[in-house]
PDB file of N, CA and C in Angstrom:
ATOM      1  N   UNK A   1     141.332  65.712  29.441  1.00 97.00           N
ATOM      2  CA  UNK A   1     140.037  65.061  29.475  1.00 97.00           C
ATOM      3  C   UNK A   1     140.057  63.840  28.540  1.00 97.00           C
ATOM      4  N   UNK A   2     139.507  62.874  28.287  1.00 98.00           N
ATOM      5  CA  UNK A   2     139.002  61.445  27.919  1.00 98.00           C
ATOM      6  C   UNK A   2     137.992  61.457  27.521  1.00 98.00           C
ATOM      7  N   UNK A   3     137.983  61.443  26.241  1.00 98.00           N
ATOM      8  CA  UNK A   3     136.528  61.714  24.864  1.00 98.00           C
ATOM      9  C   UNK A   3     135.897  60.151  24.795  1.00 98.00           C
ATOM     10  N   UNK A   4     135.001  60.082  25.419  1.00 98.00           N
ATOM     11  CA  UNK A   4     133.943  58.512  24.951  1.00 98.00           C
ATOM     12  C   UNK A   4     133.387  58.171  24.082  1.00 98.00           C
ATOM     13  N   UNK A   5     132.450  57.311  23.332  1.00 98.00           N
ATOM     14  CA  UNK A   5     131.614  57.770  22.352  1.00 98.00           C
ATOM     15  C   UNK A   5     130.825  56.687  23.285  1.00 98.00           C
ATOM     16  N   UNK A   6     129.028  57.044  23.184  1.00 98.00           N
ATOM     17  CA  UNK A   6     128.392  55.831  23.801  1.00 98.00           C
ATOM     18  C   UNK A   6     127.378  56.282  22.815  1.00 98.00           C
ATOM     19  N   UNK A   7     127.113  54.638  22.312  1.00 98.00           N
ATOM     20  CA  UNK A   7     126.297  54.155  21.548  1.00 98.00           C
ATOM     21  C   UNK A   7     124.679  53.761  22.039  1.00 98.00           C
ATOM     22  N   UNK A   8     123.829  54.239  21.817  1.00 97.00           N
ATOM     23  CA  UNK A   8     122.488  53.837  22.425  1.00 97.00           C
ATOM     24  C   UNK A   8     122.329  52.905  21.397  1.00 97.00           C
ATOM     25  N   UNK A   9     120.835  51.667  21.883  1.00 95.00           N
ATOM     26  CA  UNK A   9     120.563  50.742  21.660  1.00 95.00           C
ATOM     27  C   UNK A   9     120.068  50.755  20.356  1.00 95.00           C
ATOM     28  N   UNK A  10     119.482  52.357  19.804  1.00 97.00           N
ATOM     29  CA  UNK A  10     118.966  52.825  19.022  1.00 97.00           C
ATOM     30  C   UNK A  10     119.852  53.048  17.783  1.00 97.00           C
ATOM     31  N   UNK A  11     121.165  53.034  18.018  1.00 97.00           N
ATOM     32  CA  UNK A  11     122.442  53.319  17.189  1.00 97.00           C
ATOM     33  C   UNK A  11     122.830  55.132  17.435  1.00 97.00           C
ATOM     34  N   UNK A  12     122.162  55.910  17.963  1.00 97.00           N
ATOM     35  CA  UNK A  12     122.081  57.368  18.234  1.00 97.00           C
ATOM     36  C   UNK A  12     123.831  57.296  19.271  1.00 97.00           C
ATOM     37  N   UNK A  13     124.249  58.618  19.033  1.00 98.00           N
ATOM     38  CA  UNK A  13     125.580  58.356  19.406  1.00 98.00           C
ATOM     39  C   UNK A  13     125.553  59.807  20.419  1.00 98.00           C
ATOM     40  N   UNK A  14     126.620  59.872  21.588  1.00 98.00           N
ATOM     41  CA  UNK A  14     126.897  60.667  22.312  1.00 98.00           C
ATOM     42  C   UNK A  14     128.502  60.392  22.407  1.00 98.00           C
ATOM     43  N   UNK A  15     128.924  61.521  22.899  1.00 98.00           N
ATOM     44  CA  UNK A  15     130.267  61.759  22.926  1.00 98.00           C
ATOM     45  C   UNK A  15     130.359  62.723  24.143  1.00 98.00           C
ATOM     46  N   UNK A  16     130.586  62.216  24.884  1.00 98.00           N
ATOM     47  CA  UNK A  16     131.077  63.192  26.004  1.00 98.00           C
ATOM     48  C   UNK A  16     132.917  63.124  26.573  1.00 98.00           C
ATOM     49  N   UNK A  17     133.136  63.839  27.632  1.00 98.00           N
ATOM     50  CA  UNK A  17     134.633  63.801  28.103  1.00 98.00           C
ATOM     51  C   UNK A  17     134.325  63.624  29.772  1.00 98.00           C
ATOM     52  N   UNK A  18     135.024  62.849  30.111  1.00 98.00           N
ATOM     53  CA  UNK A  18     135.444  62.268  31.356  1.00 98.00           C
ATOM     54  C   UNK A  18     136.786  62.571  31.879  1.00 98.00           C
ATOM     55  N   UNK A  19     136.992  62.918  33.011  1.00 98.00           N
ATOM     56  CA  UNK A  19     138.492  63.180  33.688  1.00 98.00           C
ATOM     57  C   UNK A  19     139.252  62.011  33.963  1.00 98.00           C
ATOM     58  N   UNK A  20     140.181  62.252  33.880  1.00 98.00           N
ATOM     59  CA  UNK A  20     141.000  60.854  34.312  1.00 98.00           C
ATOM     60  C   UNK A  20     141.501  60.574  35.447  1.00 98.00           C
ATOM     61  N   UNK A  21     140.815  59.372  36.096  1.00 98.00           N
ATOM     62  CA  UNK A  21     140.561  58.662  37.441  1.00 98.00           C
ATOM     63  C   UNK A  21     139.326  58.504  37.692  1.00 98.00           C
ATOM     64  N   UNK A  22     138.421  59.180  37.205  1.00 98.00           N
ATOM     65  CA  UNK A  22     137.308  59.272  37.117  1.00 98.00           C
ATOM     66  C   UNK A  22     136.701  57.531  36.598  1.00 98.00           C
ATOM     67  N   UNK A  23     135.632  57.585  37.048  1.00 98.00           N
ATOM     68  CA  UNK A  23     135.072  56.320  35.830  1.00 98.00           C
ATOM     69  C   UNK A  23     134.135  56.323  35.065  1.00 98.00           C
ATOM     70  N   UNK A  24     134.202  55.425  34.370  1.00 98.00           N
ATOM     71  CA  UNK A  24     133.175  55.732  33.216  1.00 98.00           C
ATOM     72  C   UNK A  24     131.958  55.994  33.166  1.00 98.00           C
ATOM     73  N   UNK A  25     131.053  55.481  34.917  1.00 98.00           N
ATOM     74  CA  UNK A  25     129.943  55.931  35.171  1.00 98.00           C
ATOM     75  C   UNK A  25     129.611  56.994  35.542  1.00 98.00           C
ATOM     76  N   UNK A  26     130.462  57.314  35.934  1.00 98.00           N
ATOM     77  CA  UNK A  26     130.641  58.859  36.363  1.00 98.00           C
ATOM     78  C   UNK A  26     130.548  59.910  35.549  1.00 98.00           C
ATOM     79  N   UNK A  27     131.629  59.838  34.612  1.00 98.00           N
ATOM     80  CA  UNK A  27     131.580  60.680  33.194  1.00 98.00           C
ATOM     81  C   UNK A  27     130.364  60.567  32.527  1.00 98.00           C
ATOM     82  N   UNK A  28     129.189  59.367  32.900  1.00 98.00           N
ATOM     83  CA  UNK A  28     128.259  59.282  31.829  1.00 98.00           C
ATOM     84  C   UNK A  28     127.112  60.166  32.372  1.00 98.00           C
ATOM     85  N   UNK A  29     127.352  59.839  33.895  1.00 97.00           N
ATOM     86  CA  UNK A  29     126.408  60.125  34.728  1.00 97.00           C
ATOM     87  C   UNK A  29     126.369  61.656  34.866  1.00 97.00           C
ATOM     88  N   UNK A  30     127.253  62.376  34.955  1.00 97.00           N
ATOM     89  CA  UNK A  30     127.762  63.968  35.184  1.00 97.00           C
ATOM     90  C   UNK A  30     127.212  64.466  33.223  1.00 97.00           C
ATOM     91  N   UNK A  31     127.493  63.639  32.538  1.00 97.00           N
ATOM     92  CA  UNK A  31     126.880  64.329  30.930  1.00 97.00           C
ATOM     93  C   UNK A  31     125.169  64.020  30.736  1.00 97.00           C
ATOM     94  N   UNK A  32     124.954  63.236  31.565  1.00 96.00           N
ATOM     95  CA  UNK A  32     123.190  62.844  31.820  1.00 96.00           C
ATOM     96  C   UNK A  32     123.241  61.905  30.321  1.00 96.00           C
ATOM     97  N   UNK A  33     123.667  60.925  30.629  1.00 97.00           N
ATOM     98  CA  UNK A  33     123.579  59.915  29.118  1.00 97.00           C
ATOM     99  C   UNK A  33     122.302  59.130  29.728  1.00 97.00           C
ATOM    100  N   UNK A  34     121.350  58.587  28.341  1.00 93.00           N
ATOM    101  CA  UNK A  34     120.609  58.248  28.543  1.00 93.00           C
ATOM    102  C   UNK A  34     120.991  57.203  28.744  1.00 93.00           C
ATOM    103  N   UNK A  35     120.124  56.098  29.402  1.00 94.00           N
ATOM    104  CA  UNK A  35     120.789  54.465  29.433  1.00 94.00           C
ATOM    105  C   UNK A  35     121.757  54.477  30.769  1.00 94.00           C
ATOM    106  N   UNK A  36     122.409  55.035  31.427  1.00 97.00           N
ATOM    107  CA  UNK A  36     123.529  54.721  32.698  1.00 97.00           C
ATOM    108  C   UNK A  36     122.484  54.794  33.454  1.00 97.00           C
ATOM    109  N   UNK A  37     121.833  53.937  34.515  1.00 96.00           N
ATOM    110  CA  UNK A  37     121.072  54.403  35.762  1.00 96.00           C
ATOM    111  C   UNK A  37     121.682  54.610  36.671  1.00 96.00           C
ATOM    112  N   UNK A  38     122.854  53.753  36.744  1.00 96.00           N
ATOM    113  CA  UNK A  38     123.439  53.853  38.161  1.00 96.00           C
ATOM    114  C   UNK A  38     122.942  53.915  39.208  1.00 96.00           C
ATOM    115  N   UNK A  39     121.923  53.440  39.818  1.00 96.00           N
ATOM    116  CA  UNK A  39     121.181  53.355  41.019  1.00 96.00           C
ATOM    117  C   UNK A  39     121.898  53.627  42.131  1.00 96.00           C
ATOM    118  N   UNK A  40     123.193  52.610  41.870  1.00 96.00           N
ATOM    119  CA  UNK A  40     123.805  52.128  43.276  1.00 96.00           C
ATOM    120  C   UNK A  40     125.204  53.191  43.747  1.00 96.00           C
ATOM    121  N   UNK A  41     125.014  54.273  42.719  1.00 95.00           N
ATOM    122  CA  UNK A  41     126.180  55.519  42.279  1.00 95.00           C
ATOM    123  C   UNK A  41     127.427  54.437  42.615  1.00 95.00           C
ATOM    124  N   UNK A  42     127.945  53.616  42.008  1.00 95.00           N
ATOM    125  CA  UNK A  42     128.922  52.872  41.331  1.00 95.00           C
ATOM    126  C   UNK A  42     129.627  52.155  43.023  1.00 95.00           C
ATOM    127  N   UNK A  43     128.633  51.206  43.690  1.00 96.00           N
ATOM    128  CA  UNK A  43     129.062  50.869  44.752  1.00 96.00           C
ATOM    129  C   UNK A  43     129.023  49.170  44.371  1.00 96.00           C
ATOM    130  N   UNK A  44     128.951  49.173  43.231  1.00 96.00           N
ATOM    131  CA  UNK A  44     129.032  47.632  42.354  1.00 96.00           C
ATOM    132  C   UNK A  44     128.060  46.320  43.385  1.00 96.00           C
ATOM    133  N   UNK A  45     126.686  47.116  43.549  1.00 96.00           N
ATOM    134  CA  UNK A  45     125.723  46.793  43.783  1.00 96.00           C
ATOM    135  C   UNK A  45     124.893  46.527  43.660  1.00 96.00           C
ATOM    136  N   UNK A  46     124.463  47.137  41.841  1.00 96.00           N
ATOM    137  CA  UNK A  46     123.359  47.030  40.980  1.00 96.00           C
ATOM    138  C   UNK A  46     122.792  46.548  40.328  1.00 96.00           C
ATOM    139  N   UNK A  47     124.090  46.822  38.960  1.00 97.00           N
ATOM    140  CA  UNK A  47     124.177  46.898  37.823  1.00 97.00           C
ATOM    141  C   UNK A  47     123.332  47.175  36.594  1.00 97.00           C
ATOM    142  N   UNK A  48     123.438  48.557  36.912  1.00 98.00           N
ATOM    143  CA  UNK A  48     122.305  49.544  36.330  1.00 98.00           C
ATOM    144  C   UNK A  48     123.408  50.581  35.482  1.00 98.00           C
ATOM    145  N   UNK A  49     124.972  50.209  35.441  1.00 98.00           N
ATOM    146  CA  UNK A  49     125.721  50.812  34.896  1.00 98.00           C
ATOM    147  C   UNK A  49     126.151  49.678  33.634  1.00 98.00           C
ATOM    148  N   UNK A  50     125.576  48.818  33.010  1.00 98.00           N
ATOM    149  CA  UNK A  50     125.936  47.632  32.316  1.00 98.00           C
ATOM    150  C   UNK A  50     126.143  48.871  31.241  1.00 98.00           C
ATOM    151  N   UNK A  51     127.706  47.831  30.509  1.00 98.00           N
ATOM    152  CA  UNK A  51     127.736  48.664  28.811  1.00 98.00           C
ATOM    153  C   UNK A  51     128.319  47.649  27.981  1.00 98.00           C
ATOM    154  N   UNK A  52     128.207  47.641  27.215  1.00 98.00           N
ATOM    155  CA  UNK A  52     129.091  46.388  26.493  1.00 98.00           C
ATOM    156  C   UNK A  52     130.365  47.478  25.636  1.00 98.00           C
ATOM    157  N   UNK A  53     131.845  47.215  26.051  1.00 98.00           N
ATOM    158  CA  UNK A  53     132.777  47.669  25.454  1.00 98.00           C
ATOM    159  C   UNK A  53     133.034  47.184  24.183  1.00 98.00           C
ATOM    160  N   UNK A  54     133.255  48.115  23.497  1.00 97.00           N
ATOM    161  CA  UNK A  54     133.668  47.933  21.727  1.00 97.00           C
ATOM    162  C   UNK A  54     135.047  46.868  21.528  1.00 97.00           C
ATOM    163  N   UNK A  55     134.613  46.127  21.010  1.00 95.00           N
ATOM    164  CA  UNK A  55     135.883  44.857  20.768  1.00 95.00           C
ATOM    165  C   UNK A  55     137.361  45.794  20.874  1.00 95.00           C
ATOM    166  N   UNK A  56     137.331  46.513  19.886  1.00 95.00           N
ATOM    167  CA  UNK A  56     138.708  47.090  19.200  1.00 95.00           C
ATOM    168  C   UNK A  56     139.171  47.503  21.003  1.00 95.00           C
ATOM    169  N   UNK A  57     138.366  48.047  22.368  1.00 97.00           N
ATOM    170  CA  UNK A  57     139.019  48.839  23.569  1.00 97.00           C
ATOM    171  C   UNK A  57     139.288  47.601  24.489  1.00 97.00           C
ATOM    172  N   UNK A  58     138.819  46.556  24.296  1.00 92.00           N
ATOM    173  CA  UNK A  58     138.444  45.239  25.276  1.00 92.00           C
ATOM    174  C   UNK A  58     139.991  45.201  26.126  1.00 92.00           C
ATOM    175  N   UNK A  59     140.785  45.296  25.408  1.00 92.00           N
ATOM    176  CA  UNK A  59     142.431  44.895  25.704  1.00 92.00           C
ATOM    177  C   UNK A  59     143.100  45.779  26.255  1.00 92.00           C
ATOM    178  N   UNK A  60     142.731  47.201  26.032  1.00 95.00           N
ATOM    179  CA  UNK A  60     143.069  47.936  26.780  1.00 95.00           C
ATOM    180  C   UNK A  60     142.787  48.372  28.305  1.00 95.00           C
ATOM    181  N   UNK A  61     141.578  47.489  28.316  1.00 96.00           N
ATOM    182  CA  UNK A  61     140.763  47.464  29.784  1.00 96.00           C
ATOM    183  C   UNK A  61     141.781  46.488  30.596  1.00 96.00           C
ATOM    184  N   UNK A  62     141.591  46.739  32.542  1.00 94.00           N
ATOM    185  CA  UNK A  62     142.189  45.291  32.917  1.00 94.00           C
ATOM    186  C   UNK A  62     140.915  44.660  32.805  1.00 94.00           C
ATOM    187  N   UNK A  63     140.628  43.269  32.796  1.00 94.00           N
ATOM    188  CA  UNK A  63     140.264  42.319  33.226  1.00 94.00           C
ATOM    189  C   UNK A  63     139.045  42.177  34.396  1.00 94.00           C
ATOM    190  N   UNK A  64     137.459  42.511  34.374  1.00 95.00           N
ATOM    191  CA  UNK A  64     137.257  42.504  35.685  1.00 95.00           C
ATOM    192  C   UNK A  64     137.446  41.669  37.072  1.00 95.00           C
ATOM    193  N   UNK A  65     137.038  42.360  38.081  1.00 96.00           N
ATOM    194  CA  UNK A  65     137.384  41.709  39.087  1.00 96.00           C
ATOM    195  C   UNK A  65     136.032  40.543  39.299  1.00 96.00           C
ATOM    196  N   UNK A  66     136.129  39.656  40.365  1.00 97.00           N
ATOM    197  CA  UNK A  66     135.486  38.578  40.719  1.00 97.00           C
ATOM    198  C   UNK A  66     133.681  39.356  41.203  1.00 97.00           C
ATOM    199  N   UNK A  67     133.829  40.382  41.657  1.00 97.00           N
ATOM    200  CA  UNK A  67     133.132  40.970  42.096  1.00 97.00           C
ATOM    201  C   UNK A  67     131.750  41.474  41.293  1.00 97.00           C
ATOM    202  N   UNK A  68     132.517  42.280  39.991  1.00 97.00           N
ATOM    203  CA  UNK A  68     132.058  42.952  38.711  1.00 97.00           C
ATOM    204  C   UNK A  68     131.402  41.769  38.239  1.00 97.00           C
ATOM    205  N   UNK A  69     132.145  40.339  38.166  1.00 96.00           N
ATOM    206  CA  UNK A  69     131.720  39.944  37.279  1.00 96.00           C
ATOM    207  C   UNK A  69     130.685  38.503  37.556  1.00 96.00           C
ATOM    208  N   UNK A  70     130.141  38.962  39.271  1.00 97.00           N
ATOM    209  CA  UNK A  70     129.354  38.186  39.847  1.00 97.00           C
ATOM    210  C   UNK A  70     128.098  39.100  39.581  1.00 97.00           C
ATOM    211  N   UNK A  71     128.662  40.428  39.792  1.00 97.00           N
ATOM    212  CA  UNK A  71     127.155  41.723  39.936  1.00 97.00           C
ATOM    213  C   UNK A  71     126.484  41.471  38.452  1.00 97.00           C
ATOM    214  N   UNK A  72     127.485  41.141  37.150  1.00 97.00           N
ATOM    215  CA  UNK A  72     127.140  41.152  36.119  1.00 97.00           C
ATOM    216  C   UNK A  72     125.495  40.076  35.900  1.00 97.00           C
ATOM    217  N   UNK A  73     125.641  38.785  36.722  1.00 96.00           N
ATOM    218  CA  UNK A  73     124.560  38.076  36.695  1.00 96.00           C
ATOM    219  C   UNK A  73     123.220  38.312  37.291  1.00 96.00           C
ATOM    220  N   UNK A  74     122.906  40.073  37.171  1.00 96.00           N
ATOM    221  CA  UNK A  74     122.310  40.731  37.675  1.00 96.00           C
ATOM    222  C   UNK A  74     121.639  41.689  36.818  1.00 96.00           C
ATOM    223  N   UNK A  75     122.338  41.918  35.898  1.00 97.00           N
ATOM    224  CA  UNK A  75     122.525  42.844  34.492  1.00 97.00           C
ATOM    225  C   UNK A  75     120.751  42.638  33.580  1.00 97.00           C
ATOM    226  N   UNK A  76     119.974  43.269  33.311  1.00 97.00           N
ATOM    227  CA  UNK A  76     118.852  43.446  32.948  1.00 97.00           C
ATOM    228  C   UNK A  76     118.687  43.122  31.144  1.00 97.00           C
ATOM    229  N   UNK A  77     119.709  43.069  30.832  1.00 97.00           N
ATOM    230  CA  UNK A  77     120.229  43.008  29.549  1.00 97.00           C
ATOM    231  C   UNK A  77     121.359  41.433  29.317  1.00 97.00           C
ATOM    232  N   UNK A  78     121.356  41.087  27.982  1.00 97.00           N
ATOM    233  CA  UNK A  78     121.676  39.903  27.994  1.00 97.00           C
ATOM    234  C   UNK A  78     123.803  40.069  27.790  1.00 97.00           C
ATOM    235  N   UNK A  79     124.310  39.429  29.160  1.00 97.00           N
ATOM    236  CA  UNK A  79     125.888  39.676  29.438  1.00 97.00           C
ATOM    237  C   UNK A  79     125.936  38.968  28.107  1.00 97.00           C
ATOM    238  N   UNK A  80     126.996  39.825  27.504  1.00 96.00           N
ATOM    239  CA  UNK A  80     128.264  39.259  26.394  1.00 96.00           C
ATOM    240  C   UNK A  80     129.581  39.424  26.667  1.00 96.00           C
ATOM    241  N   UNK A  81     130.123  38.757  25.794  1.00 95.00           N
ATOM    242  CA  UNK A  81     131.938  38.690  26.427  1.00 95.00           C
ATOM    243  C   UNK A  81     132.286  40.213  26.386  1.00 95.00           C
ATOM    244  N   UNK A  82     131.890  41.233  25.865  1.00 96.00           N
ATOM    245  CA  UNK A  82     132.297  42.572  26.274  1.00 96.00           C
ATOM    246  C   UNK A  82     131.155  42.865  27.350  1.00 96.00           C
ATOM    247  N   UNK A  83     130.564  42.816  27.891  1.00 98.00           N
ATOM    248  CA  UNK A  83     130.179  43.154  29.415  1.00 98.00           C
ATOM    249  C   UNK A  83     131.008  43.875  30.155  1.00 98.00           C
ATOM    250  N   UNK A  84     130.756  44.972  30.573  1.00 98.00           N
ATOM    251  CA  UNK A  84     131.609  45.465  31.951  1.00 98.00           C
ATOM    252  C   UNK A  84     130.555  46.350  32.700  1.00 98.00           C
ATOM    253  N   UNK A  85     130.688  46.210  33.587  1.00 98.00           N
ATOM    254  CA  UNK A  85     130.272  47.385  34.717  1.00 98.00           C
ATOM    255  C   UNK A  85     131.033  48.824  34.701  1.00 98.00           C
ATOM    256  N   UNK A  86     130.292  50.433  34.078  1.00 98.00           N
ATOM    257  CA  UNK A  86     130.988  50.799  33.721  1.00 98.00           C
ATOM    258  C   UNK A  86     131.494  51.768  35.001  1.00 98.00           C
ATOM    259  N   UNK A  87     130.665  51.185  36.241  1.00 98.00           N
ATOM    260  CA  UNK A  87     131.507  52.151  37.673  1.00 98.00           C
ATOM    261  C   UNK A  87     132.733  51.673  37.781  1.00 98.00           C
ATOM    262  N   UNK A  88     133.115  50.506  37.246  1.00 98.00           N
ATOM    263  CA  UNK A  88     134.411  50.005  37.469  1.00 98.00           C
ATOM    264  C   UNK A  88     135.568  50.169  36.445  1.00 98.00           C
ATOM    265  N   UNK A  89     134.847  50.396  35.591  1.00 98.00           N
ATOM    266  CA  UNK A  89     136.050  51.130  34.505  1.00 98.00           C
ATOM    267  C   UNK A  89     136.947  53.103  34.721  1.00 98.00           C
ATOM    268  N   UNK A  90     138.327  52.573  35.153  1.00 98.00           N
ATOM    269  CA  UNK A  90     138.574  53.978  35.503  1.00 98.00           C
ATOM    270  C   UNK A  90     138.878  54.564  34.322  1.00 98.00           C
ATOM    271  N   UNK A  91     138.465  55.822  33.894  1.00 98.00           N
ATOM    272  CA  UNK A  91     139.233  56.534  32.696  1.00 98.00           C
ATOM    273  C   UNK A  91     140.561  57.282  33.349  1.00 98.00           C
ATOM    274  N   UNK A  92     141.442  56.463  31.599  1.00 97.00           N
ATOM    275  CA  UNK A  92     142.748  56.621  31.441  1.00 97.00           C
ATOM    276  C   UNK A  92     143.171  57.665  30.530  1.00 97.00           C
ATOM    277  N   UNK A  93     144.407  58.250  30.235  1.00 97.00           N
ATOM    278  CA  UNK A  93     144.694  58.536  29.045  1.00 97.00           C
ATOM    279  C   UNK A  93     144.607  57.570  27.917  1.00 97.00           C
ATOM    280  N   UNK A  94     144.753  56.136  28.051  1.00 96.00           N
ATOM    281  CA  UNK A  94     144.648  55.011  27.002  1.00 96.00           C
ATOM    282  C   UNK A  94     143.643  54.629  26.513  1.00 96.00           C
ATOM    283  N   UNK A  95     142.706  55.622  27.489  1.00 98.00           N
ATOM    284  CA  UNK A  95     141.039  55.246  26.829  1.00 98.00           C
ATOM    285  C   UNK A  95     140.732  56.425  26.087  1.00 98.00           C
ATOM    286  N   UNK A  96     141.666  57.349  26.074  1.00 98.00           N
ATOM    287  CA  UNK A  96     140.589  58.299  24.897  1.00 98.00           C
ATOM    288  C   UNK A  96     140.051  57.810  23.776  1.00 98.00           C
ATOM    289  N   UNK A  97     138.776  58.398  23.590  1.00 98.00           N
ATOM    290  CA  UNK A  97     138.102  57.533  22.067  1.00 98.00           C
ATOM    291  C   UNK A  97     137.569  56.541  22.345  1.00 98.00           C
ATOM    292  N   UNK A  98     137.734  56.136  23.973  1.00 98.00           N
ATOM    293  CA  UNK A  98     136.706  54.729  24.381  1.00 98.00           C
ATOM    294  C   UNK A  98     135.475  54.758  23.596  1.00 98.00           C
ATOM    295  N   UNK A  99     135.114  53.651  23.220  1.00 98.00           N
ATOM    296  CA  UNK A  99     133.847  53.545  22.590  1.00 98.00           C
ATOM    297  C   UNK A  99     132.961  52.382  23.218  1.00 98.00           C
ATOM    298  N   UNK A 100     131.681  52.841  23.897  1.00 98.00           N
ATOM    299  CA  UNK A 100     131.028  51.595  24.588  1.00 98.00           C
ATOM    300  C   UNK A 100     129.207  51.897  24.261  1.00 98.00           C
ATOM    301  N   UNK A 101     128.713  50.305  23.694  1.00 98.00           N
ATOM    302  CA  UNK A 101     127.373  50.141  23.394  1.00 98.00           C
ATOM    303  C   UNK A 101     126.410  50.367  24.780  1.00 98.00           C
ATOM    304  N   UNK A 102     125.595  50.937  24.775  1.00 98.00           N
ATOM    305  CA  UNK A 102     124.552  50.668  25.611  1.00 98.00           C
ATOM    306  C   UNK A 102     123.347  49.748  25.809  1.00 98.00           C
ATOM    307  N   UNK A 103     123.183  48.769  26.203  1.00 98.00           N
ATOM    308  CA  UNK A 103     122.192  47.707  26.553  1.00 98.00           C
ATOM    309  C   UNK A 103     120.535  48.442  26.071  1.00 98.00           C
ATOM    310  N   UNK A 104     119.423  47.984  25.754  1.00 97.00           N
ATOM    311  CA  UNK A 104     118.159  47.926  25.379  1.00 97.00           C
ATOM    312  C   UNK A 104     117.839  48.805  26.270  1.00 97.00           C
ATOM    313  N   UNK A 105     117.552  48.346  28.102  1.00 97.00           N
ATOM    314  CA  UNK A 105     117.510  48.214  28.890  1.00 97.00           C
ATOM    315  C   UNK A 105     118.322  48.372  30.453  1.00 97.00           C
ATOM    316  N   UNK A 106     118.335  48.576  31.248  1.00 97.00           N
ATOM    317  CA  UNK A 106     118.818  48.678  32.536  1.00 97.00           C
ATOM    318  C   UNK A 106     118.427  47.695  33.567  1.00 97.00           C
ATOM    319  N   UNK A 107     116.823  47.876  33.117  1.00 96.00           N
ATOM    320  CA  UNK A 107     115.997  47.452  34.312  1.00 96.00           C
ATOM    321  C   UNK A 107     115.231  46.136  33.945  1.00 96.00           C
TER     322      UNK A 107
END
């Protein structure tokens, strides 16, 4: 399993585990984290899964795609260079200990 930590806007912290292949919305969504809406259950349609990734994991991520990072101008919350869509993040073994902020907002 793949241990997360997600940060609410509030600074309040959750830690859940995600399977690997799985994605990160998924894992958030299956632990009922507050903050993931996922409306679009990760059909990168929404972006109601916005998280901002922790600098220190940024590099370990690939790169989003053209797609992610068009949906992003959609995002209810203000995009920063850690922005990702987190239906599109697959959990790895390289992400254990991922650590990702949660936005104010969704909507």
């Amino acid at each position: 399993m793949i241990t997360i930590k997600f940060i609410a806007a509030d600074q309040s912290e959750q830690t859940v585990q995600g399977k690997p292949g799985d994605s990160l919305m998924k894992a958030a969504v299956d632990a009922g984290v507050s903050g993931i809406a996922a409306d679009c259950g990760g059909t990168l349609t929404c972006a109601t899964c916005h998280v901002y990734v922790d600098a220190a994991w940024a590099d370990k991520l690939p790169a989003p795609i053209a797609d992610e990072s068009d949906m992003l101008d959609f995002a209810a919350a203000p995009v920063q260079p850690e922005s990702r869509l987190s239906c599109q993040i697959v959990l790895t073994p390289e992400l254990d200990g991922l650590v990702v902020k949660l936005p104010a907002t969704q909507y």
